[in-house]
Coordinates of C-alpha atoms in Angstrom, one line a residue:
X1 CA 2.0 17.3 -4.1
X2 CA -1.5 16.0 -3.1
X3 CA -2.5 19.3 -1.2
X4 CA -1.6 21.3 -4.3
X5 CA -3.7 19.1 -6.6
X6 CA -6.5 19.3 -4.2
X7 CA -6.5 23.1 -4.3
X8 CA -6.3 23.1 -8.1
X9 CA -9.3 20.8 -8.1
X10 CA -11.2 23.2 -5.9
X11 CA -10.4 26.1 -8.2
X12 CA -12.2 24.1 -11.0
X13 CA -15.3 23.9 -8.9
X14 CA -18.6 25.6 -9.4
X15 CA -17.8 28.3 -6.8
X16 CA -15.1 29.7 -9.0
X17 CA -17.0 29.5 -12.3
X18 CA -16.8 33.3 -13.0
X19 CA -13.0 33.3 -12.9
X20 CA -12.7 31.7 -16.3
X21 CA -9.1 32.7 -17.0
X22 CA -7.8 31.4 -13.7
X23 CA -9.8 28.2 -14.0
X24 CA -8.4 27.5 -17.4
X25 CA -4.8 27.9 -16.2
X26 CA -5.6 25.8 -13.1
X27 CA -7.0 23.0 -15.3
X28 CA -3.8 22.9 -17.3
X29 CA -1.6 22.9 -14.2
X30 CA -3.7 20.1 -12.6
X31 CA -3.4 17.8 -15.7
X32 CA 0.4 18.3 -16.0
X33 CA 1.1 18.0 -12.3
X34 CA -0.9 14.8 -12.0
X35 CA 1.3 13.2 -14.7
X36 CA 4.4 14.5 -12.9
X37 CA 3.2 13.1 -9.6
X38 CA 2.8 9.7 -11.1
X39 CA 6.5 9.8 -12.0
X40 CA 7.5 11.1 -8.6
X41 CA 5.5 8.3 -6.9
X42 CA 7.3 5.7 -8.9
X43 CA 10.7 7.3 -8.1
X44 CA 9.9 7.0 -4.4
X45 CA 10.0 3.2 -4.9
X46 CA 13.4 3.1 -6.5
X47 CA 16.5 1.9 -4.9
X48 CA 18.8 4.2 -6.9
X49 CA 18.0 7.4 -8.7
X50 CA 20.0 8.8 -11.5
X51 CA 21.5 12.3 -10.6
X52 CA 19.6 14.0 -13.5
X53 CA 16.3 12.4 -12.4
X54 CA 17.0 13.4 -8.8
X55 CA 17.6 17.0 -9.9
X56 CA 14.4 17.0 -11.9
X57 CA 12.5 15.6 -8.9
X58 CA 13.8 18.3 -6.6
X59 CA 13.0 21.0 -9.1
X60 CA 9.4 19.8 -9.4
X61 CA 9.0 19.7 -5.7
X62 CA 10.3 23.2 -5.2
X63 CA 8.1 24.4 -8.0
X64 CA 5.0 22.8 -6.4
X65 CA 5.7 24.6 -3.2
X66 CA 5.7 28.0 -5.1
X67 CA 2.5 27.0 -6.8
X68 CA 0.8 26.1 -3.5
X69 CA 1.8 29.5 -2.0
X70 CA 0.3 31.3 -5.0
X71 CA -2.9 29.3 -4.9
X72 CA -3.2 29.9 -1.1
X73 CA -2.9 33.6 -1.6
X74 CA -5.6 33.5 -4.2
X75 CA -8.0 31.4 -2.1
X76 CA -7.3 33.6 0.9
X77 CA -8.6 36.6 -1.0
X78 CA -11.7 34.8 -2.2
X79 CA -12.5 33.6 1.3
X80 CA -12.2 37.1 2.7
X81 CA -14.5 38.5 0.0
X82 CA -17.0 35.7 0.5
X83 CA -17.2 36.3 4.2
X84 CA -17.8 40.0 3.8
X85 CA -20.2 40.0 0.8
X86 CA -21.3 36.5 0.4
X87 CA -21.0 36.3 -3.4
X88 CA -18.1 35.2 -5.6
X89 CA -19.3 37.8 -8.2
X90 CA -18.7 40.6 -5.7
X91 CA -15.4 39.1 -4.7
X92 CA -14.3 39.1 -8.3
X93 CA -15.3 42.7 -8.7
X94 CA -13.2 43.5 -5.6
X95 CA -10.2 41.7 -6.9
X96 CA -10.5 43.5 -10.2
X97 CA -10.8 46.8 -8.5
X98 CA -7.7 46.2 -6.4
X99 CA -5.7 44.7 -9.3
X100 CA -5.1 41.6 -7.2
X101 CA -6.9 39.2 -9.5
X102 CA -4.8 40.4 -12.5
X103 CA -1.6 40.1 -10.4
X104 CA -2.4 36.5 -9.4
X105 CA -3.5 35.5 -12.9
X106 CA -0.1 36.7 -14.2
X107 CA 1.6 34.7 -11.5
X108 CA -0.3 31.6 -12.4
X109 CA 0.8 32.1 -16.1
X110 CA 4.4 32.3 -14.9
X111 CA 3.9 29.0 -13.1
X112 CA 2.5 27.5 -16.3
X113 CA 5.7 28.5 -18.0
X114 CA 7.6 26.7 -15.2
X115 CA 5.6 23.6 -15.7
X116 CA 6.3 23.7 -19.5
X117 CA 10.0 24.1 -18.8
X118 CA 9.9 21.2 -16.3
X119 CA 8.3 19.0 -18.9
X120 CA 11.0 20.0 -21.4
X121 CA 13.6 19.1 -18.8
X122 CA 11.9 15.8 -18.2
X123 CA 12.2 15.0 -21.9
X124 CA 15.8 16.2 -22.1
X125 CA 16.8 14.1 -19.1
X126 CA 14.8 11.1 -20.5
X127 CA 13.1 10.7 -17.1
X128 CA 10.4 8.4 -18.3
X129 CA 12.9 6.2 -20.0
X130 CA 15.0 6.0 -16.8
X131 CA 12.0 5.2 -14.6
X132 CA 10.6 2.5 -17.0
X133 CA 14.0 0.7 -17.1
X134 CA 14.7 0.8 -13.4
X135 CA 13.8 -1.9 -10.9
X136 CA 11.8 -0.7 -7.9
X137 CA 11.6 -1.6 -4.3
X138 CA 9.1 -0.8 -1.5
X139 CA 10.5 1.8 0.9
X140 CA 9.6 1.3 4.5
X141 CA 10.7 2.5 7.9
X142 CA 13.8 0.4 8.6
X143 CA 12.8 -0.2 12.2
X144 CA 9.7 -2.1 11.1
X145 CA 11.8 -4.8 9.4
X146 CA 13.1 -5.8 12.9
X147 CA 9.6 -7.3 13.6
X148 CA 9.4 -9.3 10.4
X149 CA 13.0 -10.4 9.8
X150 CA 12.2 -14.0 10.6
X151 CA 8.9 -14.3 9.0
X152 CA 10.2 -16.0 5.9
X153 CA 11.2 -19.0 8.0
X154 CA 8.3 -18.8 10.4
X155 CA 7.8 -21.9 12.5
X156 CA 4.8 -24.2 11.7
X157 CA 4.1 -22.8 8.3
X158 CA 5.3 -25.8 6.2
X159 CA 2.2 -27.9 6.6
X160 CA -0.1 -25.0 5.7
X161 CA 2.0 -24.2 2.7
X162 CA 1.7 -27.8 1.4
X163 CA -2.1 -27.7 1.9
X164 CA -2.5 -24.4 0.1
X165 CA -0.3 -25.5 -2.8
X166 CA -2.3 -28.6 -3.2
X167 CA -5.6 -26.6 -3.1
X168 CA -4.3 -24.1 -5.7
X169 CA -2.4 -26.3 -8.1
X170 CA -4.9 -28.8 -9.4
X171 CA -4.7 -30.2 -12.9
X172 CA -7.6 -28.2 -14.2
X173 CA -6.9 -25.5 -16.9
X174 CA -9.7 -23.2 -15.8
X175 CA -8.8 -20.0 -13.9
X176 CA -8.8 -20.8 -10.2
X177 CA -9.3 -18.4 -7.4
X178 CA -8.4 -19.5 -3.8
X179 CA -9.2 -17.3 -0.8
X180 CA -7.0 -17.4 2.3
X181 CA -9.2 -16.3 5.2
X182 CA -8.3 -15.5 8.8
X183 CA -8.0 -12.9 11.5
X184 CA -5.2 -10.2 11.2
X185 CA -2.0 -11.5 12.6
X186 CA -2.5 -15.2 11.7
X187 CA 0.0 -15.0 8.9
X188 CA -2.2 -15.0 5.8
X189 CA 0.2 -12.8 3.8
X190 CA 3.2 -14.7 5.0
X191 CA 1.8 -18.0 3.9
X192 CA 0.4 -16.6 0.6
X193 CA 3.7 -15.0 -0.2
X194 CA 5.7 -18.2 0.4
X195 CA 3.4 -20.1 -1.9
X196 CA 3.6 -17.3 -4.4
X197 CA 7.4 -17.4 -4.4
X198 CA 7.5 -21.2 -4.5
X199 CA 5.2 -21.7 -7.5
X200 CA 5.8 -18.4 -9.3
X201 CA 8.3 -20.0 -11.7
X202 CA 5.6 -22.1 -13.3
X203 CA 3.8 -19.1 -14.7
X204 CA 4.5 -16.7 -17.6
X205 CA 4.0 -13.7 -15.3
X206 CA 3.0 -12.9 -11.7
X207 CA 2.1 -9.9 -9.5
X208 CA 1.6 -9.2 -5.8
X209 CA -1.2 -6.6 -5.3
X210 CA -1.7 -5.1 -1.8
X211 CA -5.2 -3.7 -1.5
X212 CA -6.1 -2.4 2.0
X213 CA -9.4 -1.0 3.3
X214 CA -9.9 2.1 1.1
X215 CA -8.0 1.4 -2.1
X216 CA -7.7 3.6 -5.2
X217 CA -8.7 0.8 -7.7
X218 CA -7.4 2.7 -10.7
X219 CA -4.0 3.1 -9.1
X220 CA -4.0 -0.6 -8.1
X221 CA -4.7 -1.7 -11.6
X222 CA -2.1 0.7 -13.0
X223 CA 0.4 -0.8 -10.6
X224 CA -0.6 -4.3 -11.7
X225 CA 0.2 -3.5 -15.3
X226 CA 3.8 -2.5 -14.2
X227 CA 4.3 -5.5 -12.0
X228 CA 3.2 -7.9 -14.8
X229 CA 5.8 -6.3 -17.1
X230 CA 3.5 -4.3 -19.3
X231 CA 4.6 -1.0 -20.9
X232 CA 4.0 2.1 -19.0
X233 CA 0.6 3.7 -19.4
X234 CA 0.6 6.2 -16.5
X235 CA -0.9 8.9 -18.6
X236 CA -4.6 9.7 -18.2
X237 CA -6.7 6.6 -18.9
X238 CA -10.2 5.5 -18.1
X239 CA -10.6 2.6 -15.7
X240 CA -12.2 0.5 -18.5
X241 CA -9.2 1.2 -20.7
X242 CA -6.8 -0.2 -18.1
X243 CA -8.9 -3.3 -17.6
X244 CA -9.1 -3.9 -21.3
X245 CA -5.3 -3.6 -21.7
X246 CA -4.8 -6.1 -18.8
X247 CA -7.2 -8.6 -20.3
X248 CA -5.6 -8.3 -23.7
X249 CA -2.1 -8.8 -22.2
X250 CA -3.1 -11.7 -20.1
X251 CA -5.4 -13.6 -22.4
X252 CA -2.6 -15.9 -23.8
X253 CA -0.5 -16.1 -20.7
X254 CA -0.5 -18.3 -17.6
X255 CA -0.5 -15.8 -14.8
X256 CA -0.3 -15.9 -11.0
X257 CA -1.7 -12.9 -9.0
X258 CA -1.8 -12.5 -5.2
X259 CA -4.5 -10.0 -4.1
X260 CA -3.6 -9.2 -0.5
X261 CA -5.9 -7.8 2.2
X262 CA -9.2 -7.6 0.4
X263 CA -12.0 -5.9 2.3
X264 CA -15.1 -5.4 0.2
X265 CA -17.0 -6.9 -2.7
X266 CA -17.1 -3.8 -5.0
X267 CA -13.3 -3.7 -5.1
X268 CA -13.1 -7.4 -6.0
X269 CA -15.8 -7.0 -8.6
X270 CA -13.6 -4.4 -10.4
X271 CA -10.2 -6.1 -9.9
X272 CA -11.4 -9.5 -11.0
X273 CA -12.6 -8.0 -14.4
X274 CA -8.9 -7.8 -15.3
X275 CA -8.4 -11.6 -15.0
X276 CA -9.4 -13.3 -18.2
X277 CA -10.4 -17.0 -18.4
X278 CA -8.7 -18.7 -21.4
X279 CA -8.0 -22.1 -20.0
X280 CA -4.3 -21.5 -19.4
X281 CA -4.3 -22.8 -15.8
X282 CA -3.9 -19.3 -14.3
X283 CA -4.3 -18.9 -10.5
X284 CA -5.4 -16.0 -8.2
X285 CA -4.9 -16.0 -4.5
X286 CA -6.9 -13.6 -2.3
X287 CA -6.2 -12.9 1.4
X288 CA -9.0 -11.5 3.6
X289 CA -10.1 -11.3 7.2
X290 CA -13.8 -11.6 6.2
X291 CA -15.7 -14.8 5.7
X292 CA -18.2 -13.3 3.2
X293 CA -15.5 -11.7 1.1
X294 CA -13.5 -15.0 1.0
X295 CA -16.7 -16.7 -0.3
X296 CA -17.5 -14.0 -2.7
X297 CA -14.1 -14.0 -4.4
X298 CA -14.4 -17.8 -4.8
X299 CA -17.9 -17.5 -6.4
X300 CA -19.4 -19.2 -3.3
X301 CA -17.2 -22.3 -3.6
X302 CA -16.4 -23.3 0.0
X303 CA -13.9 -25.8 -1.3
X304 CA -11.7 -23.0 -2.5
X305 CA -11.3 -21.3 0.9
X306 CA -8.3 -22.0 3.0
X307 CA -8.9 -21.1 6.6
X308 CA -5.9 -20.1 8.7
X309 CA -5.4 -21.7 12.1
X310 CA -3.4 -20.4 15.1
X311 CA 0.0 -22.0 15.7
X312 CA 0.1 -25.1 17.8
X313 CA 1.5 -24.7 21.3
X314 CA 4.8 -26.4 20.4
X315 CA 5.3 -24.2 17.3
X316 CA 4.4 -21.0 19.3
X317 CA 7.0 -21.9 21.9
X318 CA 9.7 -22.7 19.4
X319 CA 9.0 -19.4 17.4
X320 CA 9.2 -17.3 20.6
X321 CA 12.3 -19.0 22.1
X322 CA 14.2 -18.9 18.8
X323 CA 13.6 -15.2 18.5
X324 CA 14.3 -14.2 22.1
X325 CA 17.0 -16.7 23.2
X326 CA 18.4 -18.0 19.9
X327 CA 17.1 -21.6 20.4
X328 CA 14.1 -23.3 21.8
X329 CA 16.4 -25.1 24.3
X330 CA 18.1 -21.9 25.7
X331 CA 15.3 -20.4 27.8
X332 CA 16.7 -19.7 31.3
X333 CA 14.7 -21.3 34.1
X334 CA 13.6 -18.0 35.7
X335 CA 12.0 -17.0 32.4
X336 CA 10.0 -20.1 31.7
X337 CA 6.9 -19.2 33.7
X338 CA 6.5 -15.7 32.3
X339 CA 7.2 -17.0 28.8
X340 CA 4.4 -19.4 29.2
X341 CA 2.1 -16.5 30.2
X342 CA 3.1 -14.4 27.3
X343 CA 2.4 -17.3 24.9
X344 CA -1.0 -17.8 26.4
X345 CA -1.8 -14.2 25.8
X346 CA -0.6 -14.4 22.2
X347 CA -3.1 -17.2 21.5
X348 CA -1.0 -18.8 18.7
X349 CA -1.0 -15.7 16.5
X350 CA 2.3 -15.5 14.7
X351 CA 2.3 -11.7 14.3
X352 CA 1.7 -11.2 18.0
X353 CA 4.4 -13.7 18.9
X354 CA 7.0 -12.2 16.5
X355 CA 6.1 -8.7 17.7
X356 CA 6.4 -9.3 21.4
X357 CA 9.5 -11.5 21.1
X358 CA 11.1 -8.7 19.0
X359 CA 10.5 -6.3 21.8
X360 CA 11.9 -8.6 24.4
X361 CA 14.9 -9.6 22.3
X362 CA 15.8 -5.9 21.8
X363 CA 16.0 -5.1 25.5
X364 CA 19.5 -4.7 26.7
X365 CA 18.7 -5.8 30.3
X366 CA 16.6 -9.0 30.5
X367 CA 15.1 -9.4 33.8
X368 CA 11.7 -10.9 34.6
X369 CA 10.6 -7.6 36.2
X370 CA 11.2 -5.7 32.9
X371 CA 9.3 -8.4 31.1
X372 CA 6.4 -8.1 33.5
X373 CA 6.0 -4.4 32.7
X374 CA 5.7 -5.1 29.0
X375 CA 3.4 -8.1 29.6
X376 CA 1.1 -6.0 31.8
X377 CA 0.5 -3.6 28.9
X378 CA -0.8 -6.5 26.7
X379 CA -4.1 -6.7 28.5
X380 CA -6.2 -9.8 28.1
X381 CA -5.5 -12.8 25.9
X382 CA -5.2 -12.2 22.2
X383 CA -7.1 -14.7 20.1
X384 CA -8.6 -15.2 16.7
X385 CA -11.6 -13.2 18.0
X386 CA -9.5 -10.3 19.1
X387 CA -10.4 -6.9 17.7
X388 CA -8.4 -4.8 15.3
X389 CA -8.0 -2.2 18.1
X390 CA -6.3 -4.8 20.3
X391 CA -3.9 -5.9 17.6
X392 CA -3.1 -2.3 16.7
X393 CA -2.2 -1.8 20.4
X394 CA 0.3 -4.7 20.1
X395 CA 1.9 -3.2 17.0
X396 CA 2.0 0.3 18.6
X397 CA 3.7 -1.2 21.6
X398 CA 6.2 -2.9 19.3
X399 CA 7.0 0.3 17.5
X400 CA 7.7 2.2 20.7
X401 CA 10.2 -0.4 21.8
X402 CA 12.0 -1.0 18.5
X403 CA 15.6 0.0 18.4
X404 CA 16.8 3.1 16.5
X405 CA 18.7 2.3 13.3

């Protein structure tokens, strides 16, 4: 539905200001469809969908395709007129003369009726009630799970987990923010999630918030409300309203929040406004690849930064052998030398080790020659100074070699 919303937004722009009737209808459609899209997005995260809700979802999708075709026709006419005459005013005159504008305006009115009917069906089927009462899951490509299926029990993480718990869970009642900093692939999220799961029961509420490089902060905070157990507020709200609701909800609670993969200061400046300080012993964990962001989130307190380290050689070997051969003691003699070379290239990065071992474990025929062809595509040694491009190459290689499911 994003392309359709984008086109409706364009119709509301200055270039179409003379077409007041069409713009008014477009404004209505955009507002209503934005609310519907919020529901559709949440339905995508659900494990099971009620038949009535599924029927409504399919109806809205089909309706959006019809709308997009109609808007495309309208925009095509406007572009033709603009190219020939250079002015939207002349284009509008041409459309009036040909009757095309009236025809499309009538069609948009018909689409408006369809939207009203879809909303009526939404109320009749109690779609909002169903969505708000249903648990959700994150839907991913099932092949990707092959890479990560052992990450919960990753080798060598226990010591790091104890250190992080000790750093986070002091006796002070003041809100504490701890940054977990390290290069991509070192296992920041894995470690943070294990700590999050282990200590989560000590808090009134908790939430895991994935951020990424170009986040929609309003959507992040709206999602945070749902994860904390707040009532749905997906209808149009200003960012400040969402922050105020979060602060009010959390001010008398002991909360735990994991902000994963933070990249910039402005995003943190907004997100952190939602975390009130009321002496309840609340905790916030932040994972990031960047030193300055880790320090910024902790208000320049170096003592609140946990720096990830590569796996030790023994732990790297155990993780690799367990995944490929089932046990650290079951590596055949003729694979030991090439295994050692692979581990040197992985540089102690858990993600690299898990990814490459998953590729090798999935191969039906296991010969050193076949391993050599895969190893040769890895390039130079991966390390904590490796670039994002190099790690992305590893992940792309893994995706190519993952089995179909």
